[in-house]
């Protein structure tokens, strides 16, 4: 595992944490204190593979990226992008799997959204958090979401904002098969 570090136009690819800290110390604008050094060591030792960004000044950062690239050119060509290691990591999240699972019948869906309402007296508009629940006949959780949003779009201000079906603001449960 190597580390790619960049601060503006200065960049390096190193193989150890000590080399990374030495690189950062060579930059005058970056004050490498024991707290920063400990945080970098903790990040490198962790199983986390997303890039880490450290703030130096307002709107000024340096980044560290873990990579399997052995040379800077390999890194630039994205030849050593870290891929998920297990089949479980490659699969979609359980929420997405449940959303798309086809199971015709009755669903109960609850949606928390931002509804645009006029404030009486002022004539101005504001967003209000609103919860809407409904029982619908649908083919899947995603179909339930789409039917609820379609129903709401016809009845609320067009500026209202609806969350993603995959987010925490939409919940559904399967109630059972529909009788013909």
Short mmCIF file of C-alpha atoms in Angstrom, two decimals:
data_model
loop_
_atom_site.label_atom_id
_atom_site.label_comp_id
_atom_site.label_asym_id
_atom_site.label_seq_id
_atom_site.Cartn_x
_atom_site.Cartn_y
_atom_site.Cartn_z
CA UNK A 1 0.00 0.00 0.00
CA UNK A 2 1.37 3.39 -1.03
CA UNK A 3 0.23 6.92 -0.23
CA UNK A 4 -0.34 9.73 -2.68
CA UNK A 5 -0.14 13.23 -1.17
CA UNK A 6 -0.93 16.54 -2.88
CA UNK A 7 -0.80 20.15 -1.77
CA UNK A 8 -1.56 22.49 -4.69
CA UNK A 9 1.04 21.60 -7.35
CA UNK A 10 3.31 19.65 -4.99
CA UNK A 11 2.67 15.92 -4.97
CA UNK A 12 4.41 12.69 -4.08
CA UNK A 13 3.88 8.94 -3.92
CA UNK A 14 5.46 7.34 -0.84
CA UNK A 15 5.46 3.88 0.67
CA UNK A 16 5.59 4.71 4.38
CA UNK A 17 3.83 7.02 6.80
CA UNK A 18 7.18 8.47 7.87
CA UNK A 19 7.97 9.46 4.27
CA UNK A 20 4.54 11.09 4.01
CA UNK A 21 5.10 13.10 7.20
CA UNK A 22 8.58 14.13 6.00
CA UNK A 23 7.03 15.38 2.75
CA UNK A 24 4.46 17.43 4.68
CA UNK A 25 7.18 18.88 6.95
CA UNK A 26 9.05 20.04 3.85
CA UNK A 27 6.13 22.38 3.02
CA UNK A 28 6.39 25.64 4.98
CA UNK A 29 2.62 26.35 5.02
CA UNK A 30 1.82 23.04 6.75
CA UNK A 31 2.39 22.84 10.50
CA UNK A 32 2.82 19.14 11.32
CA UNK A 33 1.97 18.95 15.00
CA UNK A 34 1.70 15.70 17.03
CA UNK A 35 -2.09 15.69 16.63
CA UNK A 36 -1.91 15.85 12.82
CA UNK A 37 0.81 13.22 12.76
CA UNK A 38 -1.26 10.87 14.95
CA UNK A 39 -4.34 11.40 12.77
CA UNK A 40 -2.39 10.57 9.61
CA UNK A 41 -0.96 7.43 11.19
CA UNK A 42 -4.46 6.38 12.30
CA UNK A 43 -5.87 6.95 8.79
CA UNK A 44 -3.11 4.88 7.17
CA UNK A 45 -3.55 2.04 9.68
CA UNK A 46 -7.33 1.93 9.18
CA UNK A 47 -9.28 -0.09 6.60
CA UNK A 48 -10.71 3.10 5.10
CA UNK A 49 -9.86 3.63 1.43
CA UNK A 50 -11.55 6.92 0.61
CA UNK A 51 -9.29 9.99 0.27
CA UNK A 52 -8.62 12.01 3.40
CA UNK A 53 -8.57 15.81 3.26
CA UNK A 54 -6.85 17.99 5.87
CA UNK A 55 -7.61 21.67 6.32
CA UNK A 56 -4.62 24.03 6.51
CA UNK A 57 -6.37 27.40 6.21
CA UNK A 58 -9.91 28.36 5.18
CA UNK A 59 -10.44 26.77 1.74
CA UNK A 60 -6.85 25.39 1.69
CA UNK A 61 -6.35 21.64 2.06
CA UNK A 62 -3.93 18.81 1.35
CA UNK A 63 -5.10 15.29 0.53
CA UNK A 64 -3.87 11.76 1.17
CA UNK A 65 -5.03 8.83 -0.95
CA UNK A 66 -4.26 5.17 -0.30
CA UNK A 67 -3.31 3.40 -3.51
CA UNK A 68 -1.90 0.15 -4.82
CA UNK A 69 0.00 2.03 -7.55
CA UNK A 70 3.74 1.43 -7.47
CA UNK A 71 4.69 4.51 -9.52
CA UNK A 72 3.31 7.99 -9.95
CA UNK A 73 2.49 7.21 -13.59
CA UNK A 74 0.45 4.16 -12.56
CA UNK A 75 -1.44 6.34 -10.12
CA UNK A 76 -2.09 9.01 -12.76
CA UNK A 77 -3.29 6.34 -15.21
CA UNK A 78 -5.59 4.94 -12.50
CA UNK A 79 -4.18 1.48 -12.93
CA UNK A 80 -4.22 0.71 -9.21
CA UNK A 81 -7.63 1.88 -8.13
CA UNK A 82 -8.66 -0.02 -5.02
CA UNK A 83 -11.56 -2.36 -5.77
CA UNK A 84 -13.84 -4.03 -3.24
CA UNK A 85 -12.27 -7.20 -1.89
CA UNK A 86 -15.27 -9.35 -1.10
CA UNK A 87 -18.38 -10.20 -3.11
CA UNK A 88 -20.52 -8.73 -0.32
CA UNK A 89 -18.85 -5.33 -0.83
CA UNK A 90 -19.56 -5.49 -4.56
CA UNK A 91 -23.30 -6.01 -4.07
CA UNK A 92 -25.74 -3.14 -3.84
CA UNK A 93 -26.90 -2.11 -0.40
CA UNK A 94 -29.78 -4.08 1.18
CA UNK A 95 -32.07 -1.03 0.94
CA UNK A 96 -31.60 -0.87 -2.84
CA UNK A 97 -32.17 -4.61 -3.14
CA UNK A 98 -35.42 -4.38 -1.15
CA UNK A 99 -36.59 -1.37 -3.16
CA UNK A 100 -36.28 -3.18 -6.47
CA UNK A 101 -37.61 -6.54 -5.29
CA UNK A 102 -40.75 -7.34 -7.32
CA UNK A 103 -43.58 -8.42 -5.05
CA UNK A 104 -47.00 -7.21 -6.25
CA UNK A 105 -49.44 -6.25 -3.52
CA UNK A 106 -50.25 -3.58 -0.95
CA UNK A 107 -47.52 -1.38 0.46
CA UNK A 108 -47.51 1.22 3.19
CA UNK A 109 -45.10 4.04 2.37
CA UNK A 110 -44.02 6.99 4.51
CA UNK A 111 -42.29 9.96 2.93
CA UNK A 112 -40.73 12.96 4.74
CA UNK A 113 -40.38 15.86 2.29
CA UNK A 114 -39.96 19.65 2.15
CA UNK A 115 -43.31 21.22 1.32
CA UNK A 116 -43.62 24.81 0.17
CA UNK A 117 -46.36 26.65 2.07
CA UNK A 118 -47.46 30.28 2.14
CA UNK A 119 -47.16 32.00 5.52
CA UNK A 120 -50.50 33.68 6.32
CA UNK A 121 -50.22 37.42 6.84
CA UNK A 122 -46.87 37.87 5.11
CA UNK A 123 -47.66 36.28 1.77
CA UNK A 124 -44.14 34.77 1.74
CA UNK A 125 -43.37 31.11 1.16
CA UNK A 126 -41.32 28.76 3.29
CA UNK A 127 -40.29 25.11 3.35
CA UNK A 128 -41.91 22.94 6.01
CA UNK A 129 -40.93 19.40 6.86
CA UNK A 130 -43.98 17.28 6.10
CA UNK A 131 -44.66 13.59 6.60
CA UNK A 132 -47.02 11.81 4.23
CA UNK A 133 -48.12 8.21 4.61
CA UNK A 134 -50.24 6.17 2.24
CA UNK A 135 -51.23 2.63 1.41
CA UNK A 136 -50.88 1.88 -2.27
CA UNK A 137 -51.12 -1.07 -4.60
CA UNK A 138 -47.67 -1.44 -6.18
CA UNK A 139 -45.23 -3.88 -7.75
CA UNK A 140 -42.21 -3.03 -5.54
CA UNK A 141 -40.94 -0.57 -2.93
CA UNK A 142 -39.69 1.70 -5.70
CA UNK A 143 -43.08 1.58 -7.43
CA UNK A 144 -44.69 2.51 -4.09
CA UNK A 145 -42.36 5.53 -3.83
CA UNK A 146 -43.07 6.63 -7.40
CA UNK A 147 -46.85 6.39 -6.91
CA UNK A 148 -46.70 8.45 -3.70
CA UNK A 149 -44.53 11.15 -5.28
CA UNK A 150 -46.74 11.26 -8.38
CA UNK A 151 -49.79 11.74 -6.14
CA UNK A 152 -48.10 14.52 -4.16
CA UNK A 153 -46.80 16.38 -7.23
CA UNK A 154 -50.42 16.89 -8.35
CA UNK A 155 -51.44 18.31 -4.97
CA UNK A 156 -48.57 20.43 -3.55
CA UNK A 157 -46.60 23.44 -4.77
CA UNK A 158 -44.22 22.47 -7.59
CA UNK A 159 -41.27 23.90 -5.62
CA UNK A 160 -41.66 21.22 -2.94
CA UNK A 161 -38.65 18.91 -2.64
CA UNK A 162 -38.90 15.13 -2.49
CA UNK A 163 -36.13 12.88 -1.12
CA UNK A 164 -34.54 9.96 -2.87
CA UNK A 165 -36.23 6.59 -2.56
CA UNK A 166 -32.89 5.20 -1.33
CA UNK A 167 -32.54 7.72 1.50
CA UNK A 168 -33.66 7.67 5.10
CA UNK A 169 -36.69 9.87 4.40
CA UNK A 170 -38.63 7.13 2.63
CA UNK A 171 -39.75 3.98 4.40
CA UNK A 172 -42.06 1.27 3.20
CA UNK A 173 -43.37 -2.08 4.25
CA UNK A 174 -45.10 -4.82 2.37
CA UNK A 175 -48.64 -5.42 3.69
CA UNK A 176 -49.62 -8.42 1.62
CA UNK A 177 -50.90 -9.59 -1.73
CA UNK A 178 -53.75 -7.75 -3.39
CA UNK A 179 -56.95 -9.72 -3.91
CA UNK A 180 -58.20 -9.80 -7.47
#
